[in-house]
Short mmCIF file of the C-alpha atoms (twelve columns), coordinates in Angstrom:
data_MODEL
# 
_entry.id   MODEL 
# 
loop_
_atom_site.group_PDB 
_atom_site.id 
_atom_site.type_symbol 
_atom_site.label_atom_id 
_atom_site.label_alt_id 
_atom_site.label_comp_id 
_atom_site.label_asym_id 
_atom_site.label_seq_id 
_atom_site.Cartn_x 
_atom_site.Cartn_y 
_atom_site.Cartn_z 
_atom_site.pdbx_PDB_model_num 
ATOM 1   C CA . MET A 1   -18.714 1.946   -8.378  1 
ATOM 2   C CA . LYS A 2   -16.869 3.254   -11.401 1 
ATOM 3   C CA . ASN A 3   -19.381 6.072   -11.864 1 
ATOM 4   C CA . HIS A 4   -20.175 6.798   -8.215  1 
ATOM 5   C CA . ALA A 5   -17.043 6.411   -6.132  1 
ATOM 6   C CA . ASP A 6   -14.618 9.085   -5.059  1 
ATOM 7   C CA . GLU A 7   -11.113 7.796   -5.821  1 
ATOM 8   C CA . GLU A 8   -9.614  8.733   -2.465  1 
ATOM 9   C CA . GLU A 9   -12.548 7.332   -0.505  1 
ATOM 10  C CA . LEU A 10  -12.559 4.120   -2.524  1 
ATOM 11  C CA . ASP A 11  -8.851  3.601   -1.843  1 
ATOM 12  C CA . LYS A 12  -9.536  4.002   1.888   1 
ATOM 13  C CA . GLN A 13  -12.390 1.489   1.678   1 
ATOM 14  C CA . PHE A 14  -10.271 -1.017  -0.228  1 
ATOM 15  C CA . LEU A 15  -7.443  -0.664  2.280   1 
ATOM 16  C CA . ALA A 16  -9.715  -1.018  5.305   1 
ATOM 17  C CA . LEU A 17  -11.442 -4.095  3.887   1 
ATOM 18  C CA . HIS A 18  -8.115  -5.595  2.798   1 
ATOM 19  C CA . ASN A 19  -6.652  -5.173  6.279   1 
ATOM 20  C CA . GLU A 20  -9.772  -6.507  7.988   1 
ATOM 21  C CA . LEU A 21  -10.256 -9.573  5.814   1 
ATOM 22  C CA . PHE A 22  -6.619  -10.594 5.453   1 
ATOM 23  C CA . ALA A 23  -5.993  -10.228 9.213   1 
ATOM 24  C CA . ASP A 24  -7.409  -13.695 9.879   1 
ATOM 25  C CA . TYR A 25  -7.084  -15.317 6.458   1 
ATOM 26  C CA . ASP A 26  -4.519  -18.049 5.817   1 
ATOM 27  C CA . CYS A 27  -3.613  -17.823 2.133   1 
ATOM 28  C CA . ARG A 28  -1.820  -21.188 2.307   1 
ATOM 29  C CA . LYS A 29  -5.216  -22.922 2.399   1 
ATOM 30  C CA . CYS A 30  -6.191  -21.502 -0.984  1 
ATOM 31  C CA . ARG A 31  -3.248  -20.467 -3.154  1 
ATOM 32  C CA . ASN A 32  -5.496  -20.101 -6.185  1 
ATOM 33  C CA . CYS A 33  -3.196  -17.292 -7.282  1 
ATOM 34  C CA . CYS A 34  -0.227  -19.681 -7.379  1 
ATOM 35  C CA . LYS A 35  -2.291  -22.300 -9.171  1 
ATOM 36  C CA . MET A 36  -3.848  -20.060 -11.808 1 
ATOM 37  C CA . TYR A 37  -1.247  -17.360 -12.520 1 
ATOM 38  C CA . LYS A 38  2.372   -17.382 -13.469 1 
ATOM 39  C CA . GLY A 39  4.696   -15.627 -11.065 1 
ATOM 40  C CA . THR A 40  6.286   -12.486 -12.498 1 
ATOM 41  C CA . PHE A 41  9.866   -11.503 -11.717 1 
ATOM 42  C CA . GLN A 42  11.514  -8.189  -12.403 1 
ATOM 43  C CA . GLU A 43  15.169  -8.270  -13.416 1 
ATOM 44  C CA . ASP A 44  16.328  -6.987  -10.014 1 
ATOM 45  C CA . GLU A 45  14.568  -9.848  -8.183  1 
ATOM 46  C CA . LEU A 46  16.306  -12.678 -10.011 1 
ATOM 47  C CA . GLU A 47  19.641  -12.662 -8.210  1 
ATOM 48  C CA . LYS A 48  18.088  -12.771 -4.727  1 
ATOM 49  C CA . ALA A 49  15.695  -15.571 -5.640  1 
ATOM 50  C CA . ALA A 50  18.453  -17.576 -7.314  1 
ATOM 51  C CA . GLY A 51  20.721  -17.108 -4.299  1 
ATOM 52  C CA . TYR A 52  17.941  -18.315 -2.024  1 
ATOM 53  C CA . MET A 53  17.731  -21.475 -4.156  1 
ATOM 54  C CA . ASN A 54  21.558  -21.809 -4.101  1 
ATOM 55  C CA . ILE A 55  21.869  -21.619 -7.876  1 
ATOM 56  C CA . THR A 56  23.162  -19.000 -10.282 1 
ATOM 57  C CA . THR A 57  20.869  -16.414 -11.825 1 
ATOM 58  C CA . ASP A 58  21.353  -18.044 -15.239 1 
ATOM 59  C CA . GLN A 59  20.432  -21.456 -13.836 1 
ATOM 60  C CA . PHE A 60  17.385  -19.944 -12.153 1 
ATOM 61  C CA . LYS A 61  16.217  -18.422 -15.426 1 
ATOM 62  C CA . ASP A 62  16.946  -21.609 -17.403 1 
ATOM 63  C CA . PHE A 63  15.196  -23.963 -14.964 1 
ATOM 64  C CA . PHE A 64  12.195  -21.952 -13.887 1 
ATOM 65  C CA . LEU A 65  11.510  -18.911 -16.051 1 
ATOM 66  C CA . GLU A 66  10.665  -17.698 -19.509 1 
ATOM 67  C CA . PHE A 67  11.040  -14.145 -20.769 1 
ATOM 68  C CA . ASP A 68  7.824   -12.267 -21.447 1 
ATOM 69  C CA . GLU A 69  8.596   -9.915  -24.327 1 
ATOM 70  C CA . ILE A 70  5.347   -8.013  -23.891 1 
ATOM 71  C CA . GLY A 71  5.888   -7.142  -20.219 1 
ATOM 72  C CA . TYR A 72  9.694   -7.201  -20.396 1 
ATOM 73  C CA . ASN A 73  9.923   -9.386  -17.325 1 
ATOM 74  C CA . TYR A 74  10.285  -13.051 -16.472 1 
ATOM 75  C CA . GLU A 75  7.418   -15.425 -15.726 1 
ATOM 76  C CA . THR A 76  7.418   -18.864 -14.207 1 
ATOM 77  C CA . ARG A 77  7.214   -21.567 -16.873 1 
ATOM 78  C CA . HIS A 78  4.343   -23.521 -15.360 1 
ATOM 79  C CA . ARG A 79  0.995   -23.333 -13.666 1 
ATOM 80  C CA . PRO A 80  0.694   -24.139 -10.858 1 
ATOM 81  C CA . CYS A 81  3.810   -22.212 -9.975  1 
ATOM 82  C CA . ASP A 82  6.972   -24.304 -9.650  1 
ATOM 83  C CA . PHE A 83  7.623   -22.657 -6.301  1 
ATOM 84  C CA . LEU A 84  4.323   -23.683 -4.718  1 
ATOM 85  C CA . ASP A 85  4.970   -26.268 -2.005  1 
ATOM 86  C CA . GLU A 86  2.423   -28.948 -1.098  1 
ATOM 87  C CA . ASP A 87  1.684   -27.171 2.204   1 
ATOM 88  C CA . GLY A 88  0.850   -23.912 0.397   1 
ATOM 89  C CA . GLU A 89  4.150   -22.229 1.233   1 
ATOM 90  C CA . CYS A 90  6.349   -20.609 -1.381  1 
ATOM 91  C CA . LYS A 91  9.699   -22.335 -1.878  1 
ATOM 92  C CA . LEU A 92  11.236  -18.878 -2.320  1 
ATOM 93  C CA . GLY A 93  10.223  -17.710 1.151   1 
ATOM 94  C CA . SER A 94  10.751  -13.993 1.565   1 
ATOM 95  C CA . MET A 95  12.544  -13.870 -1.807  1 
ATOM 96  C CA . LYS A 96  9.353   -14.386 -3.791  1 
ATOM 97  C CA . PRO A 97  8.702   -11.618 -6.307  1 
ATOM 98  C CA . GLU A 98  6.974   -8.411  -5.305  1 
ATOM 99  C CA . SER A 99  4.051   -9.197  -7.605  1 
ATOM 100 C CA . CYS A 100 3.338   -12.273 -5.496  1 
ATOM 101 C CA . LYS A 101 3.872   -10.502 -2.180  1 
ATOM 102 C CA . THR A 102 1.364   -7.792  -3.039  1 
ATOM 103 C CA . TYR A 103 -1.290  -9.982  -4.682  1 
ATOM 104 C CA . PRO A 104 -4.286  -9.377  -4.882  1 
ATOM 105 C CA . HIS A 105 -3.260  -5.695  -4.859  1 
ATOM 106 C CA . THR A 106 -6.413  -4.675  -3.011  1 
ATOM 107 C CA . ASN A 107 -4.363  -2.538  -0.622  1 
ATOM 108 C CA . GLN A 108 -2.723  -0.561  -3.423  1 
ATOM 109 C CA . PRO A 109 -3.777  3.008   -4.321  1 
ATOM 110 C CA . GLU A 110 -5.673  4.080   -7.437  1 
ATOM 111 C CA . ARG A 111 -8.156  1.215   -7.394  1 
ATOM 112 C CA . LEU A 112 -10.812 3.250   -9.191  1 
ATOM 113 C CA . GLY A 113 -8.758  3.269   -12.379 1 
ATOM 114 C CA . SER A 114 -8.226  -0.477  -12.250 1 
ATOM 115 C CA . LEU A 115 -11.650 -1.770  -11.249 1 
ATOM 116 C CA . TYR A 116 -12.152 -3.650  -14.503 1 
ATOM 117 C CA . SER A 117 -8.791  -5.384  -14.305 1 
ATOM 118 C CA . MET A 118 -9.604  -6.330  -10.710 1 
ATOM 119 C CA . LEU A 119 -12.424 -8.538  -11.986 1 
ATOM 120 C CA . ASN A 120 -9.845  -11.207 -12.894 1 
ATOM 121 C CA . VAL A 121 -8.584  -11.084 -9.322  1 
ATOM 122 C CA . VAL A 122 -12.107 -11.550 -7.965  1 
ATOM 123 C CA . GLU A 123 -12.390 -14.804 -9.921  1 
ATOM 124 C CA . VAL A 124 -9.246  -16.147 -8.258  1 
ATOM 125 C CA . CYS A 125 -9.013  -14.752 -4.731  1 
ATOM 126 C CA . PRO A 126 -11.838 -15.367 -2.254  1 
ATOM 127 C CA . VAL A 127 -10.782 -12.386 -0.152  1 
ATOM 128 C CA . ALA A 128 -10.852 -10.058 -3.157  1 
ATOM 129 C CA . PHE A 129 -14.281 -11.465 -3.978  1 
ATOM 130 C CA . GLU A 130 -15.485 -10.623 -0.461  1 
ATOM 131 C CA . ILE A 131 -14.018 -7.132  -0.703  1 
ATOM 132 C CA . PHE A 132 -16.018 -6.510  -3.876  1 
ATOM 133 C CA . GLU A 133 -19.166 -7.965  -2.350  1 
ATOM 134 C CA . ARG A 134 -18.882 -5.574  0.581   1 
ATOM 135 C CA . LEU A 135 -18.162 -2.641  -1.682  1 
ATOM 136 C CA . LYS A 136 -21.265 -3.509  -3.687  1 
ATOM 137 C CA . GLU A 137 -23.266 -3.226  -0.454  1 
ATOM 138 C CA . ILE A 138 -21.638 0.098   0.405   1 
ATOM 139 C CA . TYR A 139 -22.472 1.499   -3.014  1 
ATOM 140 C CA . ARG A 140 -25.930 -0.078  -2.989  1 
ATOM 141 C CA . PHE A 141 -25.283 -2.149  -6.097  1 
ATOM 142 C CA . LYS A 142 -28.486 -3.738  -7.301  1 
ATOM 143 C CA . SER A 143 -28.601 -6.516  -9.806  1 
ATOM 144 C CA . ARG A 144 -30.644 -5.891  -12.896 1 
ATOM 145 C CA . ARG A 145 -33.964 -7.553  -13.241 1 
ATOM 146 C CA . ARG A 146 -34.296 -9.894  -16.148 1 
ATOM 147 C CA . TYR A 147 -37.526 -9.718  -18.046 1 
# 
C-alpha cells in the first residue's frame, strides 16, 4: 500500500471501512486497547476527568496517572487501564481522553504516512485488523512465496 496508494483515496477507503465495520461492533466485548495500552491524557483533559470522578485534579494525577516526559502528557499507571470496568465500560464515561475516544484512529486523515505505526494497532484491535485485510484485497496484496 505504501508504494501504490494515493493518500486521498486511501483516507477515503480507511474512513469507509471504519464506518462500515464499527457500525455493528461492540467494543465492550473486546477492550484489548484498554488491556494492552496505557490511556493518555492531555493536560486540558485532567480537570474534566477528575471532576467526573468527584476528586481534585491533583488527586486524580496522584491516584491514577504518571507523567510521561517523552510525550509531555499523562498516562495511566497500570495495564489494564484502571478505568476499565468489568463490563467493558470506561469508568470515565464521556470524560475519557480523546486518545481513547478516537482509537484505533482508522478514521483519521493522513493514514498513508502512518501505515507502519498502524501495525501495532492491527495487533490489538480486531476491527483495525479487518480494515487492513480488506485493504490488502483492494490493493491486491500477495504474500511472498517461500522457497
